[in-house]
JSON list of C-alpha atoms in Angstrom, two decimals:
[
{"chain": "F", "resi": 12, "resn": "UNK", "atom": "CA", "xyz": [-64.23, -201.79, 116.73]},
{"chain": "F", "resi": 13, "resn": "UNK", "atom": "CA", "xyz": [-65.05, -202.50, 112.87]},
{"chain": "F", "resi": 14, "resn": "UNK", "atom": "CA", "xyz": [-64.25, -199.70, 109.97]},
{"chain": "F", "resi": 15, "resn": "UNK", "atom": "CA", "xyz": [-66.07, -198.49, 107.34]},
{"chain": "F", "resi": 16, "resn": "UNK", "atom": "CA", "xyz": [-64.23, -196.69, 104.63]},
{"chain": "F", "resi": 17, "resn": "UNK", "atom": "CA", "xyz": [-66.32, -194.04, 102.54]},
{"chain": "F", "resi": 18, "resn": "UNK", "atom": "CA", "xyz": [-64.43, -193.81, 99.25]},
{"chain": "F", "resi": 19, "resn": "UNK", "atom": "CA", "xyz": [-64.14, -190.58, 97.69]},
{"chain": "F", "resi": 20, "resn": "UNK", "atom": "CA", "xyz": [-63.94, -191.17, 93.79]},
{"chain": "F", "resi": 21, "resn": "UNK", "atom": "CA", "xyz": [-61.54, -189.72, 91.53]},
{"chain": "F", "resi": 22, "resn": "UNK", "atom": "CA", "xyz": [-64.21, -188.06, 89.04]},
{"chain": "F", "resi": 23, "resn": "UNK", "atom": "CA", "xyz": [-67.63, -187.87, 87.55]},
{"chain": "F", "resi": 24, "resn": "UNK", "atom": "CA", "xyz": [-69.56, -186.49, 90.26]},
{"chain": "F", "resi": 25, "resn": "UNK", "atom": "CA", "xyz": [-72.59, -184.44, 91.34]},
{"chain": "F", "resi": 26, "resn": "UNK", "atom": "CA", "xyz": [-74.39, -183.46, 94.24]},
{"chain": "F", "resi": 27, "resn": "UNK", "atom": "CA", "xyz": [-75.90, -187.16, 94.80]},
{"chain": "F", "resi": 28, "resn": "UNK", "atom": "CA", "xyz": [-72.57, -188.39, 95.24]},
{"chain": "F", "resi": 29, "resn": "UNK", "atom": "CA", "xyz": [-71.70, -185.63, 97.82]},
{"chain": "F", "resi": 30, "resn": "UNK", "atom": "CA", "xyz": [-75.05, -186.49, 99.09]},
{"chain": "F", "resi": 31, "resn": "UNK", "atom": "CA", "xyz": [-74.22, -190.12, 99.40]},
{"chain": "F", "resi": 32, "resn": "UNK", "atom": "CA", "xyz": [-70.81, -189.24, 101.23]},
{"chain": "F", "resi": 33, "resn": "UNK", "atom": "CA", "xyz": [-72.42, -187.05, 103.91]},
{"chain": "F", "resi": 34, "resn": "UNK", "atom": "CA", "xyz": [-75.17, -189.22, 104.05]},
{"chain": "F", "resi": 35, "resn": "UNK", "atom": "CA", "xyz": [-73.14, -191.92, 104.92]},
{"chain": "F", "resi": 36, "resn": "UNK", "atom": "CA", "xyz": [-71.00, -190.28, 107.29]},
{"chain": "F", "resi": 37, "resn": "UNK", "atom": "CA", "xyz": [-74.23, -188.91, 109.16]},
{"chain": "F", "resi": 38, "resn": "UNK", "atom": "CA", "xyz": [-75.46, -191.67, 109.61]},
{"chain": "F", "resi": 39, "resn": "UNK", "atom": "CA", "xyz": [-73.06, -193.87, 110.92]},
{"chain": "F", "resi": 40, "resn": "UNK", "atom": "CA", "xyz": [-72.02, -191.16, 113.11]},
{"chain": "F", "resi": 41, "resn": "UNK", "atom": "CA", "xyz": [-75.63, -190.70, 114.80]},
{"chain": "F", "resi": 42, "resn": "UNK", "atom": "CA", "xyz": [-75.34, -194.83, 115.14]},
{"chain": "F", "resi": 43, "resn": "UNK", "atom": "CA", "xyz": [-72.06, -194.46, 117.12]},
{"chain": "F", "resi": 44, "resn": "UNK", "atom": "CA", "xyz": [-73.28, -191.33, 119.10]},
{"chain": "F", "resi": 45, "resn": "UNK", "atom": "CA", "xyz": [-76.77, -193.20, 119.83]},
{"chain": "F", "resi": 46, "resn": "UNK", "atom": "CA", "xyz": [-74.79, -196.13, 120.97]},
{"chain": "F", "resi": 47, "resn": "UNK", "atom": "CA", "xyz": [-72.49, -194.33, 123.41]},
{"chain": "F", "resi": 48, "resn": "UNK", "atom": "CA", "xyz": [-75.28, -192.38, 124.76]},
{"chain": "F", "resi": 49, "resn": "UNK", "atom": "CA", "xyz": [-77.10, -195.99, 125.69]},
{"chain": "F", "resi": 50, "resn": "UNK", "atom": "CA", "xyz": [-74.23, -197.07, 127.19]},
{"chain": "F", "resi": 51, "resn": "UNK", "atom": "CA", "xyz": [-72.26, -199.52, 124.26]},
{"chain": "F", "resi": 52, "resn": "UNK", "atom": "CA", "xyz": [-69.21, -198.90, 122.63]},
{"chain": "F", "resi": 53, "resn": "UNK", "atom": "CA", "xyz": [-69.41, -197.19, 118.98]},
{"chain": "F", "resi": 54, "resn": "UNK", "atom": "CA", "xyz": [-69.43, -200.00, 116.32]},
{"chain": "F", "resi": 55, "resn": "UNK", "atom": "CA", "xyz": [-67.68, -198.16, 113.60]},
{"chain": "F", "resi": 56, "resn": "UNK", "atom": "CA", "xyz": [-64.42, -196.02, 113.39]},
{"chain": "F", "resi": 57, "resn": "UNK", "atom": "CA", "xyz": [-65.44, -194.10, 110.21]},
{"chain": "F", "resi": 58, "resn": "UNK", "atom": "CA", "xyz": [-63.02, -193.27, 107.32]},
{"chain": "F", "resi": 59, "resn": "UNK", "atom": "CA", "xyz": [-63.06, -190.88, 104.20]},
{"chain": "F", "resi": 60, "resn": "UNK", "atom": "CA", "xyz": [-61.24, -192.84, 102.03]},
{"chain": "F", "resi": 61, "resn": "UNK", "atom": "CA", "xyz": [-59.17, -191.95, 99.08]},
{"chain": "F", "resi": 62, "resn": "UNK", "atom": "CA", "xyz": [-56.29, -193.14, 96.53]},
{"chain": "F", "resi": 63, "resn": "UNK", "atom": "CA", "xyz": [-54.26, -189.88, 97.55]},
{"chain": "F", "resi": 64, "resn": "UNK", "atom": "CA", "xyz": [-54.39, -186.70, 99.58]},
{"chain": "F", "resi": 65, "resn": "UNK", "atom": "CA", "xyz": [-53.97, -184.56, 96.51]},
{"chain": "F", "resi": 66, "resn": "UNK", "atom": "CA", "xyz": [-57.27, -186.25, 95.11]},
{"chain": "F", "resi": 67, "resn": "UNK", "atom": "CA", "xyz": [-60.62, -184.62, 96.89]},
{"chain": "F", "resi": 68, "resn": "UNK", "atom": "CA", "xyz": [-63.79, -184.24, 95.80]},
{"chain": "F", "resi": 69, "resn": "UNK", "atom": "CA", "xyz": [-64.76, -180.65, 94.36]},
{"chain": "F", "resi": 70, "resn": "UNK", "atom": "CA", "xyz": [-68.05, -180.07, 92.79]},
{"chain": "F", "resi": 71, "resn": "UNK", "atom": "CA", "xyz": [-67.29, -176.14, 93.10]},
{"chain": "F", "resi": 72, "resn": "UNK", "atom": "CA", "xyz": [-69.94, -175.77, 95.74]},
{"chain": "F", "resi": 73, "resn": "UNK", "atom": "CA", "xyz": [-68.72, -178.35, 98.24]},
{"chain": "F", "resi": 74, "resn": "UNK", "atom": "CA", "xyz": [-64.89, -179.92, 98.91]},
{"chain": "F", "resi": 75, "resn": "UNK", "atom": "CA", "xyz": [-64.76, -182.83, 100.38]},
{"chain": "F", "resi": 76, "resn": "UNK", "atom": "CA", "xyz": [-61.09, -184.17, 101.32]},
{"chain": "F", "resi": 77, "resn": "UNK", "atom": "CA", "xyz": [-60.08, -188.07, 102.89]},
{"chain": "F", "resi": 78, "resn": "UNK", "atom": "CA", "xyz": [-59.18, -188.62, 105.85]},
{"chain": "F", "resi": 79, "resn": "UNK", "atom": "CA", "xyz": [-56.51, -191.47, 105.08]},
{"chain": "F", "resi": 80, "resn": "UNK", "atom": "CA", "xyz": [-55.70, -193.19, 101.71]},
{"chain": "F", "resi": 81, "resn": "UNK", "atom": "CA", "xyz": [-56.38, -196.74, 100.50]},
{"chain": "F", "resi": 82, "resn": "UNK", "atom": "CA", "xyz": [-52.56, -197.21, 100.90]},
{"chain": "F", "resi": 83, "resn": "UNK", "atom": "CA", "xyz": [-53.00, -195.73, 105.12]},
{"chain": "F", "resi": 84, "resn": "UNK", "atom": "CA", "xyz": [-56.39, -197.65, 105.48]},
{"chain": "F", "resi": 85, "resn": "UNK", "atom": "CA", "xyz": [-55.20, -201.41, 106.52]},
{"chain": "F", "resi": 86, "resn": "UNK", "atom": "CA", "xyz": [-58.21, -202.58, 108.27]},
{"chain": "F", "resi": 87, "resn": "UNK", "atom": "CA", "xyz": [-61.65, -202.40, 106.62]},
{"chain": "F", "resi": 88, "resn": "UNK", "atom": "CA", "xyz": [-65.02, -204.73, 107.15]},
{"chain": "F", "resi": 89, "resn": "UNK", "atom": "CA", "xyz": [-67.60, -202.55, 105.17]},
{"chain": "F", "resi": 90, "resn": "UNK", "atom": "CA", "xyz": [-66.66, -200.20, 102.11]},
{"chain": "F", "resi": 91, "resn": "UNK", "atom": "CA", "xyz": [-69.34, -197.63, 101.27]},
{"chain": "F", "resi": 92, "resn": "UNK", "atom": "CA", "xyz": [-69.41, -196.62, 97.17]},
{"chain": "F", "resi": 93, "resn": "UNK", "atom": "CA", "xyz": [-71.36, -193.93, 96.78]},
{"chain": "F", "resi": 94, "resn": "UNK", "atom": "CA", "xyz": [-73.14, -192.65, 93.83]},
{"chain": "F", "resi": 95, "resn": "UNK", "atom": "CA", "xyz": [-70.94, -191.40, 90.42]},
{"chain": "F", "resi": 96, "resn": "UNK", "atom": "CA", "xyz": [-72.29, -189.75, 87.24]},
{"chain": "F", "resi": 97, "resn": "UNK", "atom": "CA", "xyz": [-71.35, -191.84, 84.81]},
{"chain": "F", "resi": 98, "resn": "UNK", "atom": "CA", "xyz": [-71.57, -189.48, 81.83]},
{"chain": "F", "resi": 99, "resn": "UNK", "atom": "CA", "xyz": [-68.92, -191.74, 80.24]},
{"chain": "F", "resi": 100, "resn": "UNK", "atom": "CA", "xyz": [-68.38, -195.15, 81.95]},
{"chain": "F", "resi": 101, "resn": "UNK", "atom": "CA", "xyz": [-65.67, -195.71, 79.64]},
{"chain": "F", "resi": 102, "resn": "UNK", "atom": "CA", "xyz": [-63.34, -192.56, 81.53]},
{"chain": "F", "resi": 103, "resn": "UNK", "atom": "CA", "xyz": [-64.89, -192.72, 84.69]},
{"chain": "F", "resi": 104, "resn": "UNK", "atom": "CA", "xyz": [-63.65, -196.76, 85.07]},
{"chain": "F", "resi": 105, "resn": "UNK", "atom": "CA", "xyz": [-59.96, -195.87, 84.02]},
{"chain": "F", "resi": 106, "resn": "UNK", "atom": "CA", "xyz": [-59.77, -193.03, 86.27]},
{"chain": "F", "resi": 107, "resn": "UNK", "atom": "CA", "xyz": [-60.87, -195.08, 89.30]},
{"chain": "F", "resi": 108, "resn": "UNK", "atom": "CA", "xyz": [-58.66, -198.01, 88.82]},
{"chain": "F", "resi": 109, "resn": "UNK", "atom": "CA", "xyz": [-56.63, -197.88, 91.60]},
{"chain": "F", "resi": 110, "resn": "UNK", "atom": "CA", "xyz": [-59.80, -197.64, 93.72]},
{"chain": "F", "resi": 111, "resn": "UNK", "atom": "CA", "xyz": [-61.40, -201.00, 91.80]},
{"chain": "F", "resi": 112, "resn": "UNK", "atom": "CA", "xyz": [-58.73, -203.05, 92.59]},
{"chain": "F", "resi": 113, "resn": "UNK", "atom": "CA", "xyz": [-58.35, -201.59, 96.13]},
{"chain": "F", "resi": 114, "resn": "UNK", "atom": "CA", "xyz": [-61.92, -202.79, 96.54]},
{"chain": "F", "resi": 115, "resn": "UNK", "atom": "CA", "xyz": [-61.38, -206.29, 94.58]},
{"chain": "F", "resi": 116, "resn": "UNK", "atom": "CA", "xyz": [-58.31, -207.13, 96.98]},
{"chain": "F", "resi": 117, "resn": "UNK", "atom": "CA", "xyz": [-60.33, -206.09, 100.57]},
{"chain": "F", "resi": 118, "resn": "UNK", "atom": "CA", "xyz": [-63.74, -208.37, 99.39]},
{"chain": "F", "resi": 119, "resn": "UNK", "atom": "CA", "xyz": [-61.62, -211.01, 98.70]},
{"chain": "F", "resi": 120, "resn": "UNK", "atom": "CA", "xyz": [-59.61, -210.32, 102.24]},
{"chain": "F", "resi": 121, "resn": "UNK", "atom": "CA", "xyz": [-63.29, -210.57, 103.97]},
{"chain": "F", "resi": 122, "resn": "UNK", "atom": "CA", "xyz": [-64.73, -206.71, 103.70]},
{"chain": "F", "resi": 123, "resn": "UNK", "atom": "CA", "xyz": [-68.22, -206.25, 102.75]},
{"chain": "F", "resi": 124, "resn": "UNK", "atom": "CA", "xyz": [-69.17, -203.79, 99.95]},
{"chain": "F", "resi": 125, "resn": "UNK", "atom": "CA", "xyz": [-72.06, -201.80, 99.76]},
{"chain": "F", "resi": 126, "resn": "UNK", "atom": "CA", "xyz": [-72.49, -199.47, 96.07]},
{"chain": "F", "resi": 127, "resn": "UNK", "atom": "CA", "xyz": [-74.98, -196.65, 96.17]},
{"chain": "F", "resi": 128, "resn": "UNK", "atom": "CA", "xyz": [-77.12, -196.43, 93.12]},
{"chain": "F", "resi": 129, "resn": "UNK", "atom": "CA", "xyz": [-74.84, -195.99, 89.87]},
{"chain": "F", "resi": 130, "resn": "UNK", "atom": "CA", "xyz": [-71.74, -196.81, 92.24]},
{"chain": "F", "resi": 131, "resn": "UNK", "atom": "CA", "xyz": [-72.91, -200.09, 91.28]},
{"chain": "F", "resi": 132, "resn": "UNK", "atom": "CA", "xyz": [-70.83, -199.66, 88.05]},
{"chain": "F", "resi": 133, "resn": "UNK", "atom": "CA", "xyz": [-67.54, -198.79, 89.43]},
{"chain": "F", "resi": 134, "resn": "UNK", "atom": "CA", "xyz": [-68.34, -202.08, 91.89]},
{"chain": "F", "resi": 135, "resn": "UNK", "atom": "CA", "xyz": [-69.39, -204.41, 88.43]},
{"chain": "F", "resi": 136, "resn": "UNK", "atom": "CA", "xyz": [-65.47, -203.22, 87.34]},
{"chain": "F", "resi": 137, "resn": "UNK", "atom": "CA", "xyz": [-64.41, -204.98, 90.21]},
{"chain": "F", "resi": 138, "resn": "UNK", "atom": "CA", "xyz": [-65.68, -208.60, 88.45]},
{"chain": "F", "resi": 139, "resn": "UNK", "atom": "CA", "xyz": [-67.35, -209.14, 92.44]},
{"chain": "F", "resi": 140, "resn": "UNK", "atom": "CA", "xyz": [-71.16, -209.13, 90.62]},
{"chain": "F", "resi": 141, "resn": "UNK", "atom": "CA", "xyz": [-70.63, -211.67, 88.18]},
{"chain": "F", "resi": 142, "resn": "UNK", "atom": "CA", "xyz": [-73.04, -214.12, 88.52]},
{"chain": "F", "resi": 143, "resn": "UNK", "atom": "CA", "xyz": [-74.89, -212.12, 91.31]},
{"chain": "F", "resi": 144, "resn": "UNK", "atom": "CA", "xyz": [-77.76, -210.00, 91.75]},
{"chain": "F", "resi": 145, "resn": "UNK", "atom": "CA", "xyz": [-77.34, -205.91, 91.78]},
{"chain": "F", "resi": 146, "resn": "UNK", "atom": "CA", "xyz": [-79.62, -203.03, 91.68]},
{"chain": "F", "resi": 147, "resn": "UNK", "atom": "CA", "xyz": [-79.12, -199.61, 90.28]},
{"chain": "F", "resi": 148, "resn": "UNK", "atom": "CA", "xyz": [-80.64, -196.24, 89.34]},
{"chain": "F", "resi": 149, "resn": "UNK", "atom": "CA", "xyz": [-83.28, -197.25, 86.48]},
{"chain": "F", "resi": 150, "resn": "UNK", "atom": "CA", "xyz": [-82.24, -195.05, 83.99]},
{"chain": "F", "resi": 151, "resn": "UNK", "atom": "CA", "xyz": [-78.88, -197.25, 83.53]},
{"chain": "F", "resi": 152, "resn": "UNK", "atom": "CA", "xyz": [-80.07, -199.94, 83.53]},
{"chain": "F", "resi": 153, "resn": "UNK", "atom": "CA", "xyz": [-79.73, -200.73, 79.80]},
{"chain": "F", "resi": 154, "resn": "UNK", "atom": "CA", "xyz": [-76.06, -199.55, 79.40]},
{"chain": "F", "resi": 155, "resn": "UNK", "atom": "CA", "xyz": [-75.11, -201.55, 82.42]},
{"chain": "F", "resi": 156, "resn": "UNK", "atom": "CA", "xyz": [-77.27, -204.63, 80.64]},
{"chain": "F", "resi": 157, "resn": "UNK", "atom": "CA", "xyz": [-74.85, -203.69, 77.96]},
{"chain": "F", "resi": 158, "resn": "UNK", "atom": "CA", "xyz": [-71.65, -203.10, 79.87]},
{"chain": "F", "resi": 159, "resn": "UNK", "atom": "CA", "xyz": [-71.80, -206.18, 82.43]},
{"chain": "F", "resi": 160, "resn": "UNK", "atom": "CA", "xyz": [-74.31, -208.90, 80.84]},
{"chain": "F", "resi": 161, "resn": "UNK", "atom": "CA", "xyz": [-72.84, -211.70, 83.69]},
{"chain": "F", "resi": 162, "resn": "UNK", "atom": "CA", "xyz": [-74.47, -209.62, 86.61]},
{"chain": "F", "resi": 163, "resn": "UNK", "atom": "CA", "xyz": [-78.35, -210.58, 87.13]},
{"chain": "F", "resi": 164, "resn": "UNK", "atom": "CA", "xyz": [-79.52, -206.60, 87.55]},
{"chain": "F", "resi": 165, "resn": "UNK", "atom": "CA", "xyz": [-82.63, -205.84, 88.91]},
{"chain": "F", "resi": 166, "resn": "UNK", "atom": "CA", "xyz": [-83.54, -202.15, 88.98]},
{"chain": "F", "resi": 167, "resn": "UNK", "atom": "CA", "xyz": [-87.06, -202.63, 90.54]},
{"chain": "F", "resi": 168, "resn": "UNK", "atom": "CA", "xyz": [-85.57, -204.03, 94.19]},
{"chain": "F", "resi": 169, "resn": "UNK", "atom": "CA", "xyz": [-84.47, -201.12, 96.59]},
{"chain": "F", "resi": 170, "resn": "UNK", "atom": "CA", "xyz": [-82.04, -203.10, 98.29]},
{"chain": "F", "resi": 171, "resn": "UNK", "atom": "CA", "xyz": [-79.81, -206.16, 97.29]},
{"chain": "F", "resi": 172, "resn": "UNK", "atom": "CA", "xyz": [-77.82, -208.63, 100.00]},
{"chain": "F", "resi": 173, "resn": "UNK", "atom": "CA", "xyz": [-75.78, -211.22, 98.74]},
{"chain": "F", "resi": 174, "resn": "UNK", "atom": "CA", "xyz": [-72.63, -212.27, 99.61]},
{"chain": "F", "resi": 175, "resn": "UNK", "atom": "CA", "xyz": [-71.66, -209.41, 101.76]},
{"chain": "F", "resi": 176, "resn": "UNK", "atom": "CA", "xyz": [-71.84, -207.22, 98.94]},
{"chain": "F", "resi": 177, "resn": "UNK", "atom": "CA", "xyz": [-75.12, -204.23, 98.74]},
{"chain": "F", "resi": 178, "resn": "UNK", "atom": "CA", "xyz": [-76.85, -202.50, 96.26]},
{"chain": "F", "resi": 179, "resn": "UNK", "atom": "CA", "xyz": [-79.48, -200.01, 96.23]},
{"chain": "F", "resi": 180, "resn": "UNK", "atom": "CA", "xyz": [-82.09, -198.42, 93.36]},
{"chain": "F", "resi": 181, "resn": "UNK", "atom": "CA", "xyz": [-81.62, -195.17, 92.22]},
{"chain": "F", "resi": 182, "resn": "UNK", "atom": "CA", "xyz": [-81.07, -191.71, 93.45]},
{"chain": "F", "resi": 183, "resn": "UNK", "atom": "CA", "xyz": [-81.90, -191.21, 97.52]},
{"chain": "F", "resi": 184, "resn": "UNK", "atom": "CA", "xyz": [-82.75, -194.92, 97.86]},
{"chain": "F", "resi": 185, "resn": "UNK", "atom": "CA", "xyz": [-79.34, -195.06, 99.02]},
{"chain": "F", "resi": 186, "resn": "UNK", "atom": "CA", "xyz": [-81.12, -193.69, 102.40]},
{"chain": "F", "resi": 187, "resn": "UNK", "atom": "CA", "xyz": [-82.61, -196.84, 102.79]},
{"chain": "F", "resi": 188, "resn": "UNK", "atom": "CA", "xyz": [-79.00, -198.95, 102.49]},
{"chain": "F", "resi": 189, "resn": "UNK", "atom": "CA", "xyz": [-78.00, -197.21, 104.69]},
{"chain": "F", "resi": 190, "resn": "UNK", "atom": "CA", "xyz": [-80.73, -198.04, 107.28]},
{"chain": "F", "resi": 191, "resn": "UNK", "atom": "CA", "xyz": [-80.25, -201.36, 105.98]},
{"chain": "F", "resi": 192, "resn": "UNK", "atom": "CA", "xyz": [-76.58, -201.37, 107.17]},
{"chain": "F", "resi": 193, "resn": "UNK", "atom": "CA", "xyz": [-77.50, -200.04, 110.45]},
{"chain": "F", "resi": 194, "resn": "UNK", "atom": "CA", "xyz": [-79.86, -202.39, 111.58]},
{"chain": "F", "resi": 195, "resn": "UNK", "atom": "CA", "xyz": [-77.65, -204.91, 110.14]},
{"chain": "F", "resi": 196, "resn": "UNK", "atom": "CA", "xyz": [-74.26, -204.07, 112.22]},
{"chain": "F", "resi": 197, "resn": "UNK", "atom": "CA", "xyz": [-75.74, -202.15, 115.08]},
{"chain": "F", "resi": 198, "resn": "UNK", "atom": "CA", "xyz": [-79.40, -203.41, 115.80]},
{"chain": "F", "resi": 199, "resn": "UNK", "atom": "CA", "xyz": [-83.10, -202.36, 114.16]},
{"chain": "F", "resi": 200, "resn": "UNK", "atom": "CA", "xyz": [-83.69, -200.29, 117.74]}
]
C-alpha cells in the first residue's frame, strides 16, 4: 500500500488551507472506500502529517491535529502541500523549515509532491522548481516572479505535472489536483 502524507503547516493559514486539508483527506478516503467496495485493496494509507504533536492547526473555528510527525512518518510516495496565506513569505518560510527540508530529503528519496495553490511557495523553498514549470493562485504571481525568478510560473494552467512534482491555480482549483491525483494512482473510473 503507498502513503500520502497531508502536511499540516506551522503558520499562516485560513480556511482554504483547512479546506485543502479536508479536501484532501476526503477525497482520498472516498478513493480507498470506492475501491474496497469494488473489490481492490485501498491504494493509500493516509497521514496528517506534522513537524510535532504540540504543532496543530487552529484557525479558532476549526483544530486540526497530525496524526504522526515527519520524524514517525518513514515511508511516503506522494506529499500533499496544501494552501498557506502568505501574508509575509519572509516569516512564513522560516517557520516551516523543518517541513522544507523534510520535503527536499523525501523528493530526492523518490516521493512525489503535489503544492496546492500558494503552497507552491513553501514547495519553491525547497529549490525542487528550479528550472521547472509551477502554477499558483494569480494574485502571487508577481511576488513569487520576484521571490523565485529560476521557476518557469505559469498562473493561467490549472494543473502542472513534471517530474513527479504538482501544482495547481488558485483558490479551489486544488479540487481539480486532486482529481488529477486520483485518476493518476487509482484509475479515471
Amino acid at each position: 500500500m503507498k502513503h500520502v502524507s497531508i502536511l499540516i503547516p506551522d503558520d499562516q493559514t485560513n480556511m482554504s488551507t483547512i479546506a485543502c486539508i479536508v479536501g484532501s483527506l476526503q477525497v482520498f478516503e472516498a478513493a480507498n472506500a470506492y475501491f474496497e467496495r469494488i473489490g481492490k485493496n485501498p491504494v493509500f494509507k493516509i497521514s496528517l502529517v506534522s513537524v510535532s504533536h504540540d504543532k496543530f492547526l487552529n484557525n479558532g473555528f476549526f483544530t486540526i491535529k497530525s496524526d504522526i510527525t515527519i520524524s514517525e512518518c518513514k515511508e511516503n510516495d506522494l506529499i500533499i502541500l496544501p494552501a498557506t496565506l502568505i501574508r509575509s513569505y519572509k516569516m512564513a518560510s522560516p517557520n516551516n523549515q523543518i517541513l522544507i527540508d523534510w520535503v527536499k530529503k523525501q523528493y530526492i528519496k523518490g516521493t512525489e509532491i503535489a503544492s496546492m495553490c500558494v503552497g507552491s511557495f513553501m514547495l519553491a523553498s525547497t529549490g525542487l522548481l528550479s528550472g521547472k514549470i509551477c502554477s499558483t493562485h494569480w494574485a502571487k504571481e508577481e511576488e513569487f516572479k520576484n521571490i523565485f525568478p529560476d521557476v518557469n510560473i505559469l498562473t493561467d494552467k490549472l494543473i502542472t505535472d513534471e517530474n513527479g512534482i504538482y501544482t495547481n491555480g488558485g483558490a479551489y482549483s486544488f479540487l481539480h489536483l486532486l482529481m488529477y491525483l486520483v485518476q493518476k494512482f487509482y484509475d479515471r473510473q
